[in-house]
């Protein structure tokens, strides 16, 4: 059994890098095409200012409450943070107390030639999350990716040679015109590369993306269901344990950083558009930085703080925790939301009677996971 992050005191740090070589038509993340002349040193300065401001105003006190006195996980996400120079990452890490932390870098295989993996390792990165997406060159072109399948295969090899032994591959399924056989072929190829973790996301069409404006023809529901069932079986057979709706890991390799999110833990967020979540006494806050890199670089130190009201905490907690196959303890609900379990126990019992959730843990049953949206709806009213 995979136990979700049970240390309520644990704290994560998310660092956002808001540029990509080019924008993918399906992507609604805060990412902008990288223009010639973008000065990475200016962005590093903004990040350092951001970190120091948050560290001074609440980070230091919050870190002191952790069991380890350290930030337990750091995630460099994007955008394409593998465009960021390794020495810049190293400079930032110098200021962050991070002994023993899992430190992940998202890598777009199309940038594997830009910087050496050895240098990222020297900077302190110990986990790579490589955006493979598909191993079909035709699909990669449709998805507007800047890389081809061979570049992903060679990025994994180079990462291994550099000494990385904790690698995730992001794969998407339900791609335009994709057959069951094609989706499974992508998974087989991913498994063959022997990563420690696979994130297997169903492609969604997000509002305001290029795909929303000119929707591609996606597989029909019957094909999607077949892909999902066969894909889950394939991953299980290959020894990847599903621990979250879209996350599969070999034993001991669950993504610690994502476990912080899914268990409604606290994390600081620095970088353009980065979000954080911080508990201070009885209050829980979200932090947010300006999304536009230009505005962020002008002023990276004004934090927008929004309190998560008590009425909102239950649904936010459930939307995260119930994505974990094994959920969390009921005690963890009380610790993280600062609400008594009794505030949801009646709704919970009704869901237990419908066999949608477990009686002993804050977790769904297999049936409940299939109807997760309906389960969550019940907490909108709770
Ligand atoms: C923030 S992206 C960053 C990774 C990196 N920039 C890259 O694309 O290689 C993280 C992952 O989210 C997934 N993703 C992004 N948009 C998606 C969408 N519309 N539907 C499903 N998965 C998506 C992709 O698998 C992607 O690798
Ligand atoms: S490379 Fe990643 S973050 Fe950038 S646009 Fe594509 S999916 Fe989004």
Short mmCIF file of N, CA, C and O in Angstrom, two decimals, residues 140-231:
data_model
loop_
_atom_site.label_atom_id
_atom_site.label_comp_id
_atom_site.label_asym_id
_atom_site.label_seq_id
_atom_site.Cartn_x
_atom_site.Cartn_y
_atom_site.Cartn_z
N UNK A 140 3.14 13.58 -32.58
CA UNK A 140 3.93 14.68 -32.01
C UNK A 140 3.78 15.93 -32.87
O UNK A 140 3.66 17.05 -32.35
N UNK A 141 3.73 15.73 -34.20
CA UNK A 141 3.54 16.88 -35.10
C UNK A 141 2.16 17.48 -34.88
O UNK A 141 2.01 18.70 -34.78
N UNK A 142 1.14 16.63 -34.78
CA UNK A 142 -0.23 17.14 -34.55
C UNK A 142 -0.32 17.90 -33.24
O UNK A 142 -1.07 18.85 -33.10
N UNK A 143 0.45 17.45 -32.25
CA UNK A 143 0.42 18.10 -30.93
C UNK A 143 1.30 19.35 -30.89
O UNK A 143 1.43 20.00 -29.85
N UNK A 144 1.92 19.65 -32.03
CA UNK A 144 2.75 20.85 -32.11
C UNK A 144 4.02 20.76 -31.29
O UNK A 144 4.58 21.78 -30.89
N UNK A 145 4.48 19.53 -31.03
CA UNK A 145 5.68 19.37 -30.20
C UNK A 145 6.93 19.74 -31.00
O UNK A 145 6.96 19.59 -32.22
N UNK A 146 7.95 20.19 -30.26
CA UNK A 146 9.18 20.60 -30.95
C UNK A 146 10.17 19.44 -31.06
O UNK A 146 11.30 19.64 -31.49
N UNK A 147 9.76 18.24 -30.66
CA UNK A 147 10.69 17.11 -30.69
C UNK A 147 10.07 15.91 -31.39
O UNK A 147 8.86 15.86 -31.59
N UNK A 148 10.92 14.94 -31.73
CA UNK A 148 10.46 13.68 -32.31
C UNK A 148 10.80 12.54 -31.35
O UNK A 148 11.52 12.75 -30.37
N UNK A 149 10.28 11.36 -31.68
CA UNK A 149 10.41 10.25 -30.72
C UNK A 149 11.87 9.94 -30.36
O UNK A 149 12.19 9.69 -29.21
N UNK A 150 12.76 9.98 -31.36
CA UNK A 150 14.15 9.61 -31.09
C UNK A 150 14.80 10.55 -30.09
O UNK A 150 15.70 10.15 -29.35
N UNK A 151 14.35 11.81 -30.09
CA UNK A 151 14.93 12.76 -29.12
C UNK A 151 14.53 12.40 -27.69
O UNK A 151 15.30 12.60 -26.76
N UNK A 152 13.32 11.87 -27.54
CA UNK A 152 12.91 11.43 -26.20
C UNK A 152 13.75 10.24 -25.76
O UNK A 152 14.26 10.19 -24.63
N UNK A 153 13.92 9.29 -26.69
CA UNK A 153 14.69 8.10 -26.36
C UNK A 153 16.12 8.49 -26.01
O UNK A 153 16.69 8.02 -25.01
N UNK A 154 16.69 9.43 -26.77
CA UNK A 154 18.07 9.82 -26.47
C UNK A 154 18.14 10.68 -25.20
O UNK A 154 19.13 10.61 -24.45
N UNK A 155 17.10 11.47 -24.91
CA UNK A 155 17.10 12.25 -23.65
C UNK A 155 17.13 11.31 -22.44
O UNK A 155 17.86 11.55 -21.47
N UNK A 156 16.35 10.22 -22.52
CA UNK A 156 16.33 9.27 -21.39
C UNK A 156 17.73 8.64 -21.23
O UNK A 156 18.26 8.54 -20.12
N UNK A 157 18.33 8.27 -22.36
CA UNK A 157 19.66 7.64 -22.29
C UNK A 157 20.68 8.61 -21.70
O UNK A 157 21.47 8.24 -20.82
N UNK A 158 20.63 9.87 -22.15
CA UNK A 158 21.59 10.85 -21.63
C UNK A 158 21.38 11.11 -20.15
O UNK A 158 22.34 11.29 -19.39
N UNK A 159 20.11 11.14 -19.75
CA UNK A 159 19.81 11.38 -18.33
C UNK A 159 20.39 10.25 -17.49
O UNK A 159 21.00 10.48 -16.44
N UNK A 160 20.23 9.02 -17.97
CA UNK A 160 20.78 7.86 -17.24
C UNK A 160 22.30 7.93 -17.16
O UNK A 160 22.88 7.71 -16.10
N UNK A 161 22.89 8.24 -18.32
CA UNK A 161 24.37 8.33 -18.34
C UNK A 161 24.85 9.37 -17.34
O UNK A 161 25.90 9.23 -16.73
N UNK A 162 24.07 10.44 -17.19
CA UNK A 162 24.47 11.51 -16.26
C UNK A 162 24.26 11.07 -14.81
O UNK A 162 24.65 11.79 -13.90
N UNK A 163 23.58 9.92 -14.63
CA UNK A 163 23.43 9.38 -13.27
C UNK A 163 22.03 9.53 -12.67
O UNK A 163 21.84 9.21 -11.50
N UNK A 164 21.06 10.01 -13.48
CA UNK A 164 19.70 10.13 -12.92
C UNK A 164 19.06 8.75 -12.79
O UNK A 164 19.05 7.98 -13.74
N UNK A 165 18.55 8.46 -11.61
CA UNK A 165 17.93 7.15 -11.40
C UNK A 165 16.49 7.30 -10.94
O UNK A 165 15.88 6.37 -10.42
N UNK A 166 15.94 8.51 -11.10
CA UNK A 166 14.53 8.75 -10.78
C UNK A 166 13.94 9.59 -11.91
O UNK A 166 14.10 10.81 -11.94
N UNK A 167 13.33 8.87 -12.85
CA UNK A 167 12.86 9.54 -14.08
C UNK A 167 11.37 9.27 -14.29
O UNK A 167 10.90 8.14 -14.17
N UNK A 168 10.63 10.34 -14.59
CA UNK A 168 9.22 10.21 -14.95
C UNK A 168 9.08 10.50 -16.44
O UNK A 168 9.76 11.37 -16.98
N UNK A 169 8.16 9.77 -17.09
CA UNK A 169 7.79 10.13 -18.46
C UNK A 169 6.32 10.55 -18.47
O UNK A 169 5.46 9.83 -17.95
N UNK A 170 6.04 11.73 -19.05
CA UNK A 170 4.65 12.16 -19.27
C UNK A 170 4.20 11.63 -20.62
O UNK A 170 4.86 11.88 -21.65
N UNK A 171 3.08 10.91 -20.61
CA UNK A 171 2.50 10.41 -21.86
C UNK A 171 1.04 10.87 -21.88
O UNK A 171 0.37 10.85 -20.85
N UNK A 172 0.56 11.28 -23.04
CA UNK A 172 -0.87 11.61 -23.14
C UNK A 172 -1.57 10.56 -24.01
O UNK A 172 -0.96 9.99 -24.91
N UNK A 173 -2.84 10.35 -23.71
CA UNK A 173 -3.62 9.39 -24.50
C UNK A 173 -4.96 10.02 -24.88
O UNK A 173 -5.30 11.08 -24.37
N UNK A 174 -5.67 9.31 -25.82
CA UNK A 174 -6.91 9.89 -26.34
C UNK A 174 -6.56 11.01 -27.31
O UNK A 174 -7.25 12.02 -27.41
N UNK A 175 -5.45 10.80 -28.04
CA UNK A 175 -4.96 11.83 -28.96
C UNK A 175 -5.80 11.82 -30.25
O UNK A 175 -6.48 10.82 -30.55
N UNK A 176 -5.75 12.90 -31.03
CA UNK A 176 -6.56 12.99 -32.25
C UNK A 176 -6.41 11.74 -33.13
O UNK A 176 -5.28 11.36 -33.48
N UNK A 177 -7.53 11.11 -33.41
CA UNK A 177 -7.54 9.94 -34.31
C UNK A 177 -6.82 8.72 -33.76
O UNK A 177 -6.59 7.76 -34.49
N UNK A 178 -6.47 8.70 -32.48
CA UNK A 178 -5.66 7.60 -31.95
C UNK A 178 -6.48 6.30 -31.80
O UNK A 178 -7.61 6.32 -31.31
N UNK A 179 -5.88 5.19 -32.24
CA UNK A 179 -6.54 3.89 -32.06
C UNK A 179 -6.06 3.29 -30.74
O UNK A 179 -5.08 3.75 -30.15
N UNK A 180 -6.75 2.22 -30.31
CA UNK A 180 -6.34 1.53 -29.08
C UNK A 180 -4.90 1.03 -29.24
O UNK A 180 -4.05 1.22 -28.36
N UNK A 181 -4.62 0.43 -30.40
CA UNK A 181 -3.28 -0.13 -30.63
C UNK A 181 -2.21 0.95 -30.55
O UNK A 181 -1.14 0.74 -29.97
N UNK A 182 -2.50 2.13 -31.11
CA UNK A 182 -1.49 3.21 -31.08
C UNK A 182 -1.23 3.70 -29.66
O UNK A 182 -0.09 3.94 -29.27
N UNK A 183 -2.31 3.84 -28.89
CA UNK A 183 -2.14 4.33 -27.51
C UNK A 183 -1.32 3.32 -26.70
O UNK A 183 -0.44 3.69 -25.92
N UNK A 184 -1.60 2.03 -26.93
CA UNK A 184 -0.87 1.01 -26.18
C UNK A 184 0.59 0.94 -26.63
O UNK A 184 1.49 0.68 -25.83
N UNK A 185 0.81 1.21 -27.91
CA UNK A 185 2.19 1.20 -28.42
C UNK A 185 3.02 2.29 -27.72
O UNK A 185 4.16 2.07 -27.34
N UNK A 186 2.39 3.46 -27.51
CA UNK A 186 3.07 4.55 -26.78
C UNK A 186 3.45 4.09 -25.38
O UNK A 186 4.56 4.34 -24.90
N UNK A 187 2.50 3.44 -24.72
CA UNK A 187 2.78 2.98 -23.35
C UNK A 187 3.88 1.93 -23.32
O UNK A 187 4.76 1.95 -22.47
N UNK A 188 3.80 0.99 -24.29
CA UNK A 188 4.83 -0.07 -24.34
C UNK A 188 6.21 0.52 -24.51
O UNK A 188 7.17 0.13 -23.85
N UNK A 189 6.29 1.52 -25.40
CA UNK A 189 7.60 2.15 -25.64
C UNK A 189 8.07 2.86 -24.36
O UNK A 189 9.25 2.80 -24.01
N UNK A 190 7.14 3.52 -23.67
CA UNK A 190 7.50 4.21 -22.43
C UNK A 190 8.03 3.20 -21.41
O UNK A 190 9.08 3.40 -20.79
N UNK A 191 7.33 2.08 -21.27
CA UNK A 191 7.72 1.06 -20.28
C UNK A 191 9.10 0.48 -20.64
O UNK A 191 9.94 0.27 -19.76
N UNK A 192 9.31 0.32 -21.94
CA UNK A 192 10.60 -0.24 -22.39
C UNK A 192 11.78 0.65 -21.99
O UNK A 192 12.89 0.18 -21.80
N UNK A 193 11.53 1.94 -21.86
CA UNK A 193 12.61 2.86 -21.47
C UNK A 193 12.91 2.78 -19.98
O UNK A 193 13.82 3.46 -19.49
N UNK A 194 12.13 2.00 -19.26
CA UNK A 194 12.35 1.71 -17.84
C UNK A 194 12.44 2.95 -16.94
O UNK A 194 13.39 3.09 -16.16
N UNK A 195 11.43 3.83 -17.05
CA UNK A 195 11.40 4.94 -16.09
C UNK A 195 10.91 4.42 -14.74
O UNK A 195 10.41 3.29 -14.65
N UNK A 196 11.07 5.23 -13.70
CA UNK A 196 10.59 4.83 -12.37
C UNK A 196 9.12 5.23 -12.19
O UNK A 196 8.43 4.75 -11.31
N UNK A 197 8.68 6.17 -13.05
CA UNK A 197 7.34 6.75 -12.88
C UNK A 197 6.78 7.08 -14.26
O UNK A 197 7.53 7.48 -15.15
N UNK A 198 5.48 6.87 -14.44
CA UNK A 198 4.83 7.29 -15.69
C UNK A 198 3.58 8.10 -15.32
O UNK A 198 2.78 7.67 -14.49
N UNK A 199 3.45 9.29 -15.90
CA UNK A 199 2.20 10.05 -15.77
C UNK A 199 1.46 9.84 -17.08
O UNK A 199 2.00 10.17 -18.15
N UNK A 200 0.26 9.30 -16.98
CA UNK A 200 -0.49 8.93 -18.19
C UNK A 200 -1.78 9.75 -18.21
O UNK A 200 -2.74 9.41 -17.53
N UNK A 201 -1.74 10.88 -18.94
CA UNK A 201 -2.84 11.84 -18.92
C UNK A 201 -3.74 11.68 -20.13
O UNK A 201 -3.24 11.62 -21.26
N UNK A 202 -5.05 11.71 -19.89
CA UNK A 202 -5.97 11.78 -21.02
C UNK A 202 -5.97 13.21 -21.55
O UNK A 202 -6.11 14.17 -20.78
N UNK A 203 -5.80 13.36 -22.87
CA UNK A 203 -5.80 14.71 -23.45
C UNK A 203 -7.15 15.38 -23.21
O UNK A 203 -8.21 14.81 -23.48
N UNK A 204 -7.11 16.58 -22.67
CA UNK A 204 -8.35 17.35 -22.49
C UNK A 204 -8.24 18.61 -23.34
O UNK A 204 -7.14 19.14 -23.54
N UNK A 205 -9.36 19.05 -23.85
CA UNK A 205 -9.38 20.29 -24.65
C UNK A 205 -9.71 21.42 -23.68
O UNK A 205 -10.81 21.47 -23.12
N UNK A 206 -8.75 22.27 -23.46
CA UNK A 206 -8.89 23.33 -22.46
C UNK A 206 -9.37 24.62 -23.13
O UNK A 206 -8.93 24.94 -24.23
N UNK A 207 -10.26 25.36 -22.44
CA UNK A 207 -10.75 26.62 -23.00
C UNK A 207 -9.60 27.56 -23.35
O UNK A 207 -8.56 27.53 -22.67
N UNK A 208 -9.79 28.35 -24.36
CA UNK A 208 -8.85 29.40 -24.78
C UNK A 208 -7.53 28.86 -25.35
O UNK A 208 -6.57 29.62 -25.50
N UNK A 209 -7.44 27.55 -25.60
CA UNK A 209 -6.25 27.04 -26.27
C UNK A 209 -6.53 26.99 -27.77
O UNK A 209 -7.68 27.13 -28.20
N UNK A 210 -5.46 26.77 -28.55
CA UNK A 210 -5.63 26.68 -30.00
C UNK A 210 -6.58 25.52 -30.35
O UNK A 210 -7.42 25.64 -31.24
N UNK A 211 -6.46 24.40 -29.65
CA UNK A 211 -7.33 23.25 -29.91
C UNK A 211 -8.80 23.56 -29.60
O UNK A 211 -9.70 23.00 -30.22
N UNK A 212 -9.05 24.46 -28.65
CA UNK A 212 -10.44 24.82 -28.33
C UNK A 212 -11.03 25.57 -29.51
O UNK A 212 -12.22 25.42 -29.83
N UNK A 213 -10.20 26.36 -30.21
CA UNK A 213 -10.67 27.15 -31.35
C UNK A 213 -10.86 26.30 -32.60
O UNK A 213 -11.75 26.57 -33.40
N UNK A 214 -10.03 25.29 -32.77
CA UNK A 214 -10.17 24.38 -33.94
C UNK A 214 -10.01 22.95 -33.42
O UNK A 214 -8.94 22.34 -33.55
N UNK A 215 -11.11 22.44 -32.81
CA UNK A 215 -11.00 21.14 -32.12
C UNK A 215 -10.61 19.99 -33.04
O UNK A 215 -11.19 19.84 -34.11
N UNK A 216 -9.62 19.19 -32.65
CA UNK A 216 -9.28 18.01 -33.44
C UNK A 216 -10.34 16.92 -33.20
O UNK A 216 -11.10 17.02 -32.23
N UNK A 217 -10.35 15.94 -34.08
CA UNK A 217 -11.33 14.85 -33.87
C UNK A 217 -10.72 13.82 -32.93
O UNK A 217 -9.71 13.18 -33.24
N UNK A 218 -11.33 13.71 -31.76
CA UNK A 218 -10.80 12.80 -30.74
C UNK A 218 -11.48 11.44 -30.85
O UNK A 218 -12.56 11.32 -31.43
N UNK A 219 -10.86 10.38 -30.30
CA UNK A 219 -11.50 9.05 -30.34
C UNK A 219 -12.86 9.07 -29.66
O UNK A 219 -13.07 9.84 -28.72
N UNK A 220 -13.76 8.21 -30.14
CA UNK A 220 -15.11 8.14 -29.53
C UNK A 220 -15.00 7.46 -28.15
O UNK A 220 -14.00 6.80 -27.84
N UNK A 221 -16.07 7.63 -27.34
CA UNK A 221 -16.05 7.12 -25.96
C UNK A 221 -15.67 5.64 -25.85
O UNK A 221 -14.92 5.24 -24.97
N UNK A 222 -16.20 4.82 -26.78
CA UNK A 222 -15.92 3.39 -26.69
C UNK A 222 -14.41 3.12 -26.81
O UNK A 222 -13.83 2.34 -26.06
N UNK A 223 -13.78 3.83 -27.73
CA UNK A 223 -12.32 3.66 -27.93
C UNK A 223 -11.57 4.16 -26.69
O UNK A 223 -10.63 3.53 -26.20
N UNK A 224 -12.02 5.32 -26.15
CA UNK A 224 -11.36 5.86 -24.95
C UNK A 224 -11.43 4.87 -23.80
O UNK A 224 -10.45 4.65 -23.09
N UNK A 225 -12.61 4.26 -23.63
CA UNK A 225 -12.76 3.30 -22.53
C UNK A 225 -11.84 2.10 -22.73
O UNK A 225 -11.21 1.62 -21.79
N UNK A 226 -11.76 1.65 -23.99
CA UNK A 226 -10.88 0.50 -24.27
C UNK A 226 -9.42 0.85 -24.01
O UNK A 226 -8.66 0.06 -23.46
N UNK A 227 -9.02 2.07 -24.42
CA UNK A 227 -7.63 2.49 -24.20
C UNK A 227 -7.36 2.49 -22.70
O UNK A 227 -6.35 1.98 -22.22
N UNK A 228 -8.30 3.07 -21.95
CA UNK A 228 -8.07 3.20 -20.51
C UNK A 228 -7.92 1.82 -19.85
O UNK A 228 -6.96 1.57 -19.13
N UNK A 229 -8.86 0.94 -20.16
CA UNK A 229 -8.82 -0.39 -19.52
C UNK A 229 -7.56 -1.16 -19.87
O UNK A 229 -6.86 -1.68 -19.00
N UNK A 230 -7.24 -1.17 -21.17
CA UNK A 230 -6.07 -1.94 -21.60
C UNK A 230 -4.79 -1.28 -21.09
O UNK A 230 -3.83 -1.97 -20.70
N UNK A 231 -4.76 0.04 -21.06
CA UNK A 231 -3.56 0.76 -20.59
C UNK A 231 -3.32 0.50 -19.11
O UNK A 231 -2.17 0.27 -18.69
#
